[in-house]
Tab-separated table of C-alpha atoms and ligand atoms in Angstrom:
chain	number	residue	atom	x	y	z
A	1	MET	CA	127.875	160.016	88.754
A	2	GLN	CA	130.728	157.559	88.563
A	3	GLN	CA	133.264	157.808	91.395
A	4	PHE	CA	136.848	156.607	91.472
A	5	ILE	CA	138.076	154.209	94.102
A	6	ASP	CA	141.338	156.084	94.614
A	7	LYS	CA	139.526	159.341	95.366
A	8	TYR	CA	136.543	158.051	97.313
A	9	ASP	CA	136.360	158.617	101.078
A	10	PHE	CA	135.411	155.273	102.629
A	11	ALA	CA	135.699	156.481	106.238
A	12	GLY	CA	132.719	155.177	108.228
A	13	LYS	CA	131.030	153.887	105.057
A	14	LYS	CA	129.773	150.443	104.212
A	15	ALA	CA	130.781	149.331	100.738
A	16	ILE	CA	128.973	146.511	98.961
A	17	VAL	CA	131.448	144.970	96.538
A	18	ARG	CA	130.670	142.519	93.729
A	19	VAL	CA	133.663	140.280	93.214
A	20	ASP	CA	134.175	137.144	91.139
A	21	PHE	CA	135.078	134.437	93.650
A	22	ASN	CA	133.969	131.715	91.238
A	23	VAL	CA	137.040	129.609	92.023
A	24	PRO	CA	137.573	125.922	91.202
A	25	LEU	CA	137.208	123.566	94.202
A	26	ASP	CA	138.220	119.917	94.515
A	27	GLU	CA	135.945	117.235	96.011
A	28	ASN	CA	137.100	118.198	99.528
A	29	PHE	CA	136.278	121.869	98.883
A	30	ASN	CA	139.923	122.905	98.673
A	31	ILE	CA	140.478	125.813	96.308
A	32	THR	CA	142.662	124.565	93.454
A	33	ASP	CA	143.332	128.005	91.969
A	34	ASP	CA	142.741	131.185	94.002
A	35	THR	CA	143.717	133.661	91.265
A	36	ARG	CA	140.250	135.219	91.230
A	37	ILE	CA	140.259	135.799	94.988
A	38	ARG	CA	143.719	137.338	94.936
A	39	ALA	CA	142.730	139.549	92.007
A	40	ALA	CA	140.062	141.297	94.129
A	41	ILE	CA	142.174	141.774	97.259
A	42	PRO	CA	143.653	145.216	96.388
A	43	THR	CA	140.128	146.656	96.062
A	44	LEU	CA	138.920	145.045	99.291
A	45	LYS	CA	142.013	146.224	101.174
A	46	LYS	CA	141.581	149.756	99.865
A	47	VAL	CA	138.101	149.994	101.433
A	48	LEU	CA	139.291	148.653	104.770
A	49	ALA	CA	142.398	150.845	104.821
A	50	GLY	CA	140.198	153.877	104.124
A	51	GLY	CA	138.147	153.182	107.252
A	52	GLY	CA	135.230	151.480	105.531
A	53	SER	CA	133.611	148.104	106.072
A	54	LEU	CA	132.890	145.480	103.443
A	55	ILE	CA	129.874	143.523	102.330
A	56	ILE	CA	131.274	141.132	99.757
A	57	MET	CA	129.037	139.375	97.226
A	58	SER	CA	129.834	136.800	94.569
A	59	HIS	CA	128.559	133.759	92.744
A	60	LEU	CA	130.108	130.293	92.676
A	61	GLY	CA	129.297	127.791	89.950
A	62	ARG	CA	125.872	127.420	88.415
A	63	PRO	CA	123.556	126.287	91.217
A	64	LYS	CA	119.871	126.009	90.456
A	65	GLY	CA	118.902	126.777	94.057
A	66	VAL	CA	120.447	126.433	97.517
A	67	THR	CA	123.149	123.755	97.097
A	68	ASP	CA	125.750	122.975	99.764
A	69	LYS	CA	128.334	122.138	97.113
A	70	PHE	CA	128.240	125.719	95.828
A	71	SER	CA	128.164	127.461	99.209
A	72	LEU	CA	130.641	130.278	99.705
A	73	LYS	CA	131.135	129.039	103.266
A	74	HIS	CA	133.766	126.719	101.766
A	75	ILE	CA	135.946	129.644	100.756
A	76	VAL	CA	135.428	132.152	103.563
A	77	ASP	CA	138.515	131.044	105.527
A	78	HIS	CA	140.683	131.405	102.471
A	79	VAL	CA	139.276	134.871	101.789
A	80	SER	CA	140.097	135.810	105.414
A	81	MET	CA	143.646	134.595	104.927
A	82	CYS	CA	144.138	136.542	101.688
A	83	LEU	CA	142.565	139.700	103.112
A	84	GLY	CA	144.309	139.478	106.492
A	85	VAL	CA	141.006	140.087	108.293
A	86	LEU	CA	138.583	137.552	109.790
A	87	VAL	CA	135.719	137.649	107.285
A	88	GLN	CA	132.252	136.906	108.692
A	89	PHE	CA	129.712	134.901	106.727
A	90	ALA	CA	126.019	135.633	106.109
A	91	PRO	CA	124.252	132.393	105.074
A	92	ASP	CA	121.055	134.213	104.071
A	93	TYR	CA	121.281	137.477	102.166
A	94	GLN	CA	117.810	138.480	103.348
A	95	LYS	CA	118.562	138.064	107.028
A	96	ALA	CA	121.910	139.794	107.175
A	97	ASP	CA	120.592	143.094	108.610
A	98	ALA	CA	121.939	142.531	112.123
A	99	GLN	CA	125.310	141.333	110.848
A	100	VAL	CA	125.586	144.322	108.513
A	101	ALA	CA	124.538	146.787	111.229
A	102	ALA	CA	127.196	145.404	113.562
A	103	LEU	CA	130.009	145.797	111.014
A	104	LYS	CA	132.651	148.225	112.255
A	105	PRO	CA	135.201	150.049	110.107
A	106	GLY	CA	137.835	147.551	109.015
A	107	GLU	CA	135.458	144.572	109.206
A	108	ALA	CA	134.131	142.381	106.402
A	109	LEU	CA	131.124	140.171	105.741
A	110	LEU	CA	130.732	137.698	102.872
A	111	LEU	CA	127.185	137.036	101.652
A	112	GLU	CA	126.171	133.534	100.535
A	113	ASN	CA	126.281	132.635	96.829
A	114	LEU	CA	123.884	135.027	95.108
A	115	ARG	CA	123.032	132.488	92.426
A	116	PHE	CA	121.198	130.428	95.031
A	117	TYR	CA	118.374	132.820	94.145
A	118	ALA	CA	116.764	133.035	90.713
A	119	GLU	CA	116.531	136.813	91.213
A	120	GLU	CA	120.290	137.264	90.806
A	121	GLU	CA	120.161	136.280	87.134
A	122	GLY	CA	116.521	137.289	86.716
A	123	LYS	CA	115.687	134.017	84.979
A	124	PRO	CA	112.827	131.749	86.045
A	125	ARG	CA	113.740	128.348	87.463
A	126	GLY	CA	111.947	125.035	87.740
A	127	LEU	CA	109.708	125.565	84.722
A	128	ALA	CA	108.213	122.346	83.382
A	129	GLU	CA	109.767	121.331	80.074
A	130	ASP	CA	106.378	121.415	78.401
A	131	ALA	CA	105.483	124.857	79.803
A	132	SER	CA	103.488	126.950	77.356
A	133	ASP	CA	104.709	130.276	76.052
A	134	GLU	CA	102.154	131.961	78.315
A	135	GLU	CA	103.514	130.139	81.366
A	136	LYS	CA	107.080	131.002	80.446
A	137	LYS	CA	106.148	134.643	80.026
A	138	ALA	CA	104.349	134.732	83.383
A	139	ALA	CA	107.284	133.050	85.166
A	140	LYS	CA	109.694	135.548	83.644
A	141	ALA	CA	107.527	138.474	84.689
A	142	ALA	CA	107.286	137.052	88.220
A	143	VAL	CA	111.047	136.697	88.660
A	144	LYS	CA	111.640	140.170	87.221
A	145	GLU	CA	109.168	141.506	89.778
A	146	SER	CA	110.742	139.740	92.753
A	147	GLN	CA	114.160	140.785	91.474
A	148	LYS	CA	113.283	144.385	92.364
A	149	ALA	CA	113.000	143.533	96.069
A	150	PHE	CA	116.138	141.370	95.860
A	151	VAL	CA	118.255	144.218	94.490
A	152	ALA	CA	116.728	146.735	96.893
A	153	LYS	CA	117.556	144.494	99.849
A	154	LEU	CA	121.195	144.145	98.811
A	155	ALA	CA	121.474	147.878	98.173
A	156	SER	CA	119.967	148.677	101.584
A	157	TYR	CA	123.062	147.256	103.258
A	158	ALA	CA	125.535	149.814	101.945
A	159	ASP	CA	126.482	153.439	101.320
A	160	CYS	CA	128.419	152.760	98.146
A	161	TYR	CA	128.784	150.089	95.450
A	162	ILE	CA	131.936	148.774	93.851
A	163	ASN	CA	131.999	146.394	90.905
A	164	ASP	CA	135.247	144.441	90.697
A	165	ALA	CA	133.874	141.351	88.952
A	166	PHE	CA	135.101	141.615	85.380
A	167	GLY	CA	134.365	137.917	84.797
A	168	THR	CA	130.617	138.675	84.996
A	169	ALA	CA	130.656	142.185	83.513
A	170	HIS	CA	128.890	140.875	80.390
A	171	ARG	CA	125.862	139.839	82.444
A	172	ALA	CA	123.064	142.245	83.393
A	173	HIS	CA	122.461	140.553	86.730
A	174	ALA	CA	121.194	142.042	89.994
A	175	SER	CA	124.601	142.354	91.647
A	176	THR	CA	126.612	143.147	88.520
A	177	ALA	CA	124.462	145.871	86.981
A	178	LEU	CA	120.986	146.512	88.432
A	179	ILE	CA	122.215	147.436	91.921
A	180	ALA	CA	124.230	150.370	90.553
A	181	LYS	CA	121.028	152.415	90.128
A	182	PHE	CA	120.692	152.589	93.910
A	183	PHE	CA	123.995	154.427	94.186
A	184	PRO	CA	123.753	157.207	91.600
A	185	ASP	CA	126.536	159.219	93.261
A	186	ASP	CA	128.430	156.442	95.009
A	187	LYS	CA	129.260	153.769	92.428
A	188	MET	CA	132.673	152.887	91.125
A	189	PHE	CA	134.884	150.243	89.574
A	190	GLY	CA	137.361	148.285	91.651
A	191	TYR	CA	141.026	148.114	90.638
A	192	LEU	CA	140.638	144.880	88.688
A	193	MET	CA	137.802	146.323	86.601
A	194	GLU	CA	139.750	149.534	86.069
A	195	GLY	CA	142.712	147.500	84.810
A	196	GLU	CA	140.585	145.413	82.452
A	197	ILE	CA	138.779	148.459	81.048
A	198	LYS	CA	142.061	150.248	80.433
A	199	ALA	CA	143.430	147.160	78.668
A	200	ILE	CA	140.357	146.968	76.415
A	201	ASP	CA	140.602	150.677	75.614
A	202	ASN	CA	144.313	150.329	74.861
A	203	VAL	CA	143.534	147.930	72.043
A	204	LEU	CA	140.070	148.894	70.832
A	205	LYS	CA	140.151	152.673	71.240
A	206	ASN	CA	143.725	153.879	71.526
A	207	ALA	CA	145.734	151.258	69.637
A	208	LYS	CA	149.127	152.349	68.387
A	209	ARG	CA	149.691	151.085	64.855
A	210	PRO	CA	150.425	148.667	63.422
A	211	PHE	CA	147.728	146.795	65.362
A	212	THR	CA	147.716	143.002	65.011
A	213	ALA	CA	145.152	140.557	66.351
A	214	ILE	CA	145.907	136.853	66.600
A	215	ILE	CA	142.733	134.806	66.777
A	216	GLY	CA	142.914	131.054	67.230
A	217	GLY	CA	140.941	128.353	68.997
A	218	SER	CA	138.609	125.727	67.755
A	219	LYS	CA	135.555	127.272	66.139
A	220	VAL	CA	134.832	130.138	63.764
A	221	SER	CA	131.204	130.111	64.956
A	222	SER	CA	132.170	131.234	68.475
A	223	LYS	CA	134.350	134.066	67.167
A	224	LEU	CA	132.546	135.361	64.103
A	225	ALA	CA	131.511	138.602	65.824
A	226	VAL	CA	135.054	139.021	67.168
A	227	LEU	CA	136.530	138.704	63.677
A	228	GLU	CA	133.984	141.087	62.177
A	229	ASN	CA	134.612	143.795	64.753
A	230	LEU	CA	138.387	143.416	64.573
A	231	LEU	CA	138.288	143.814	60.795
A	232	THR	CA	137.276	147.432	61.366
A	233	LYS	CA	140.213	148.068	63.704
A	234	VAL	CA	143.340	146.071	62.887
A	235	ASP	CA	146.111	146.243	60.324
A	236	ASN	CA	146.913	142.522	60.529
A	237	LEU	CA	144.644	139.632	61.430
A	238	ILE	CA	146.362	136.320	62.055
A	239	ILE	CA	143.827	133.478	62.014
A	240	GLY	CA	145.217	130.209	63.357
A	241	GLY	CA	144.225	127.074	65.251
A	242	GLY	CA	141.286	124.859	64.332
A	243	MET	CA	139.255	127.808	63.058
A	244	GLY	CA	141.878	128.586	60.427
A	245	TYR	CA	140.931	125.531	58.336
A	246	THR	CA	137.466	126.866	57.526
A	247	PHE	CA	139.221	129.900	56.000
A	248	ILE	CA	141.732	127.728	54.160
A	249	LYS	CA	138.868	125.663	52.729
A	250	ALA	CA	137.062	128.901	51.843
A	251	GLU	CA	140.127	129.824	49.762
A	252	GLY	CA	139.883	126.524	47.914
A	253	GLY	CA	142.496	124.647	49.961
A	254	ARG	CA	142.383	120.925	50.718
A	255	ILE	CA	142.232	120.416	54.485
A	256	GLY	CA	141.957	116.618	54.890
A	257	ASN	CA	140.287	115.724	58.180
A	258	SER	CA	140.988	119.076	59.843
A	259	LEU	CA	138.385	120.708	62.049
A	260	HIS	CA	136.128	122.989	60.024
A	261	GLU	CA	132.587	124.319	59.732
A	262	ASP	CA	131.245	123.986	56.173
A	263	GLU	CA	128.179	126.095	56.905
A	264	LEU	CA	130.445	129.038	57.730
A	265	ILE	CA	132.403	129.004	54.494
A	266	PRO	CA	130.283	131.827	52.972
A	267	GLN	CA	130.931	133.993	56.041
A	268	ALA	CA	134.632	133.165	55.934
A	269	GLN	CA	134.700	134.209	52.266
A	270	GLU	CA	132.931	137.427	53.171
A	271	ILE	CA	135.485	138.174	55.878
A	272	LEU	CA	138.332	137.541	53.431
A	273	ALA	CA	136.709	139.856	50.872
A	274	LYS	CA	136.002	142.592	53.424
A	275	ALA	CA	139.599	142.444	54.615
A	276	LYS	CA	140.800	142.994	51.065
A	277	GLU	CA	138.455	145.968	50.658
A	278	ARG	CA	139.685	147.533	53.885
A	279	GLY	CA	143.344	146.812	53.317
A	280	VAL	CA	143.561	144.489	56.323
A	281	ASN	CA	146.260	141.850	55.946
A	282	ILE	CA	144.760	138.477	56.843
A	283	SER	CA	147.466	135.932	57.521
A	284	LEU	CA	146.441	132.282	57.493
A	285	SER	CA	148.761	129.409	58.276
A	286	VAL	CA	150.900	128.427	55.250
A	287	GLN	CA	152.345	125.283	56.806
A	288	THR	CA	150.702	122.865	59.203
A	289	ARG	CA	151.801	120.037	61.445
A	290	VAL	CA	149.293	117.316	60.724
A	291	ALA	CA	148.523	114.079	62.569
A	292	ASN	CA	146.849	110.872	61.425
A	293	GLU	CA	144.770	110.767	64.609
A	294	PHE	CA	143.769	113.231	67.316
A	295	SER	CA	146.357	112.072	69.846
A	296	ASN	CA	149.659	113.253	71.268
A	297	ASP	CA	151.441	110.100	70.076
A	298	SER	CA	150.125	110.025	66.530
A	299	ALA	CA	152.393	110.068	63.497
A	300	THR	CA	152.986	113.636	62.266
A	301	GLN	CA	154.340	115.479	59.260
A	302	LEU	CA	154.670	119.053	58.050
A	303	VAL	CA	152.620	119.913	54.961
A	304	PRO	CA	151.427	123.045	53.146
A	305	SER	CA	148.221	124.174	54.909
A	306	HIS	CA	146.315	124.276	51.600
A	307	GLU	CA	147.333	120.716	50.681
A	308	ILE	CA	146.583	118.550	53.694
A	309	PRO	CA	146.366	114.903	52.602
A	310	GLU	CA	143.231	112.833	53.146
A	311	GLY	CA	143.307	110.998	56.474
A	312	TRP	CA	145.427	113.687	58.153
A	313	GLU	CA	144.296	116.629	60.271
A	314	GLY	CA	145.880	119.963	61.120
A	315	MET	CA	147.024	120.063	64.750
A	316	ASP	CA	149.515	122.923	64.970
A	317	ALA	CA	151.074	125.745	62.986
A	318	GLY	CA	154.287	124.741	61.202
A	319	PRO	CA	157.621	126.634	61.436
A	320	GLU	CA	157.052	128.460	58.125
A	321	SER	CA	153.757	129.902	59.424
A	322	LEU	CA	155.386	130.822	62.711
A	323	GLU	CA	158.226	132.602	60.915
A	324	ILE	CA	155.736	134.789	58.988
A	325	TRP	CA	153.675	135.472	62.114
A	326	LYS	CA	156.777	136.351	64.143
A	327	LYS	CA	157.688	139.053	61.613
A	328	ILE	CA	154.170	140.502	61.788
A	329	ILE	CA	154.135	140.402	65.600
A	330	LEU	CA	157.555	141.982	66.018
A	331	SER	CA	156.692	144.832	63.671
A	332	SER	CA	153.463	145.654	65.570
A	333	LYS	CA	152.910	148.253	68.296
A	334	THR	CA	149.666	146.778	69.630
A	335	ILE	CA	148.872	143.060	69.744
A	336	LEU	CA	145.749	141.287	70.907
A	337	TRP	CA	145.818	137.506	71.292
A	338	ASN	CA	142.830	135.250	71.748
A	339	GLY	CA	142.908	131.502	71.216
A	340	PRO	CA	145.712	128.949	70.769
A	341	VAL	CA	147.088	128.265	67.275
A	342	GLY	CA	147.186	124.511	67.854
A	343	VAL	CA	146.034	121.747	70.165
A	344	PHE	CA	148.331	123.091	72.873
A	345	GLU	CA	147.019	120.687	75.539
A	346	MET	CA	149.013	117.950	73.742
A	347	PRO	CA	152.761	118.614	74.134
A	348	SER	CA	153.450	117.383	70.581
A	349	PHE	CA	151.235	120.185	69.236
A	350	ALA	CA	152.001	123.015	71.652
A	351	LYS	CA	155.015	124.430	69.793
A	352	GLY	CA	153.064	126.958	67.749
A	353	THR	CA	151.208	128.382	70.727
A	354	LEU	CA	154.434	128.493	72.754
A	355	GLN	CA	156.140	130.353	69.911
A	356	ILE	CA	153.319	132.942	69.794
A	357	ALA	CA	153.686	133.436	73.572
A	358	GLN	CA	157.437	133.918	73.123
A	359	ASP	CA	156.923	136.355	70.257
A	360	LEU	CA	154.479	138.368	72.346
A	361	ALA	CA	156.985	138.498	75.214
A	362	GLU	CA	159.660	139.702	72.793
A	363	ALA	CA	157.359	142.339	71.302
A	364	THR	CA	156.406	143.521	74.803
A	365	ALA	CA	160.065	143.847	75.808
A	366	ALA	CA	160.585	145.932	72.664
A	367	GLY	CA	157.794	148.328	73.695
A	368	ALA	CA	154.611	146.956	72.137
A	369	TYR	CA	151.353	146.815	74.095
A	370	THR	CA	150.194	143.206	74.318
A	371	LEU	CA	146.871	141.959	75.644
A	372	VAL	CA	146.063	138.284	76.067
A	373	GLY	CA	142.383	137.740	76.689
A	374	GLY	CA	139.466	135.371	76.512
A	375	GLY	CA	139.634	131.723	77.444
A	376	ASP	CA	142.319	129.282	76.462
A	377	SER	CA	145.055	131.665	75.364
A	378	VAL	CA	145.136	132.893	78.968
A	379	ALA	CA	145.613	129.302	80.178
A	380	ALA	CA	148.309	128.817	77.542
A	381	VAL	CA	150.264	131.957	78.395
A	382	THR	CA	150.035	131.209	82.126
A	383	GLN	CA	150.990	127.521	81.758
A	384	MET	CA	153.920	128.438	79.593
A	385	GLY	CA	155.178	130.959	82.140
A	386	PHE	CA	154.717	134.098	80.044
A	387	ALA	CA	151.923	135.776	82.016
A	388	ASP	CA	154.239	138.423	83.478
A	389	LYS	CA	156.017	139.008	80.171
A	390	VAL	CA	153.033	140.477	78.337
A	391	SER	CA	151.388	143.822	79.078
A	392	TYR	CA	148.077	142.465	80.363
A	393	VAL	CA	146.415	139.095	80.867
A	394	SER	CA	142.656	139.413	81.168
A	395	THR	CA	140.790	137.553	83.922
A	396	GLY	CA	137.483	137.464	82.055
A	397	GLY	CA	136.981	134.906	79.286
A	398	GLY	CA	133.458	135.583	78.051
A	399	ALA	CA	133.478	139.209	79.172
A	400	MET	CA	136.678	139.949	77.268
A	401	LEU	CA	135.358	138.211	74.158
A	402	GLU	CA	132.182	140.301	74.226
A	403	ALA	CA	134.232	143.452	74.707
A	404	ILE	CA	136.346	142.510	71.675
A	405	GLU	CA	133.112	141.972	69.752
A	406	GLY	CA	132.509	145.670	70.386
A	407	LYS	CA	129.578	145.145	72.757
A	408	GLU	CA	128.981	147.465	75.667
A	409	LEU	CA	129.207	145.310	78.809
A	410	PRO	CA	126.229	145.855	81.170
A	411	GLY	CA	128.492	145.793	84.256
A	412	ILE	CA	130.584	148.610	82.838
A	413	ALA	CA	127.678	150.623	81.450
A	414	ALA	CA	125.841	150.514	84.812
A	415	ILE	CA	128.690	152.346	86.546
A	416	ARG	CA	129.303	154.813	83.744
A	417	GLU	CA	125.733	155.868	82.946
B	501	LIG	P1	138.591	128.280	71.990
B	501	LIG	O1	137.896	127.868	73.257
B	501	LIG	O2	137.670	128.502	70.844
B	501	LIG	O3	139.580	129.386	72.200
B	501	LIG	O4	139.403	127.004	71.532
B	501	LIG	C1	140.454	126.478	72.263
B	501	LIG	C2	140.663	125.077	71.828
B	501	LIG	O5	140.974	125.038	70.459
B	501	LIG	C3	141.787	124.360	72.540
B	501	LIG	O6	141.239	123.359	73.338
B	501	LIG	C4	142.623	123.792	71.420
B	501	LIG	O7	143.028	122.460	71.642
B	501	LIG	C5	141.684	123.856	70.241
B	501	LIG	N1	142.403	123.859	68.960
B	501	LIG	C6	143.351	124.690	68.548
B	501	LIG	N2	143.824	124.328	67.342
B	501	LIG	C7	143.153	123.209	66.980
B	501	LIG	C8	143.195	122.360	65.841
B	501	LIG	N3	144.034	122.580	64.848
B	501	LIG	N4	142.349	121.309	65.821
B	501	LIG	C9	141.507	121.080	66.828
B	501	LIG	N5	141.415	121.858	67.925
B	501	LIG	C10	142.233	122.906	68.000
């Protein structure tokens, strides 16, 4: 049965906690952004304050085996500083028994990067490129078999399991999902996971209407499932950014050199038709800032989005689009935003995305629930200084996208089932 971190008695217990310490490091192994570490601290502190001890596990990067560059030893001092406790380090997860046994209440141990071992992801490694289907099947079966001992070993270290790694909640890995089975009565979400789950529920299950989703970014192909699921939930669907031009072309518009995916035009047409059937208002850009080359210093002009001249490409939403979108946003009670509405990395084409961030802040101040989640919109809202002016900024790019697609995330299901 699922437990709740606020009610659980950690006194004298060892808690094994999956966190997402997958932080960016520079070439000297300095952490360039410690947001993910800080996000897990409240959960870790709660265990220690309750008289428990911590076995912390995470991944870092995508190593294909033991690789010094991806060792968590590079971050252990910083974790100690954030937690306010000297965190010990276990370089080999299999040989940590003595270190775990010696842990006293209030103490913490960080295990080495779990992705050093193929068992964490349960995927075979080192297969020859020309391996036959038989060989692939056998290798998969072998890693699945050794994964059982891997998970059992990790579980043997603790009395309870906490998952606070939302960033990997969409993966059914050993430490994010499989380990939960060993703690049928002692498994729970950490505070970060609880916050993310509540934010998802606030938009997908308990949205106050009108509910508007703003979906931007570069490609329709990466967000087709998102759009399809949202169509069944929202009142308004604003489609902007590079992906908007496939829809504009699908409506018969001329889009010049703008980014688009011809092979997805039938699907775009289907989405437009389904929206009509369901009474969902799809709002595409009506005016676009175009450029004659993909560069910050290119010549630009404002043109109707359906009449982009040859040789020019859509780079940002124009003021007329933003005016329409602002009205929709400010009349909504729930707003979900994923993906920039222009090439916001170039200052000349960041105005549209900045305006959306401002509109969301204004809507939030007026009482709307606003969630920014999944990838680049999070970077945009943070860069632009609006992160604390919206209701919730998700920490999980891929995980949030899959949740918005309506998928059940294995990391969440494993605690709940
Ligand atoms: P995504 O990862 O799908 O959310 O896409 C984010 C990327 O979409 C950012 O790097 C933006 O620069 C890019 N993007 C947004 N609008 C456009 C556009 N009109 N043309 C090309 N790329 C765009």
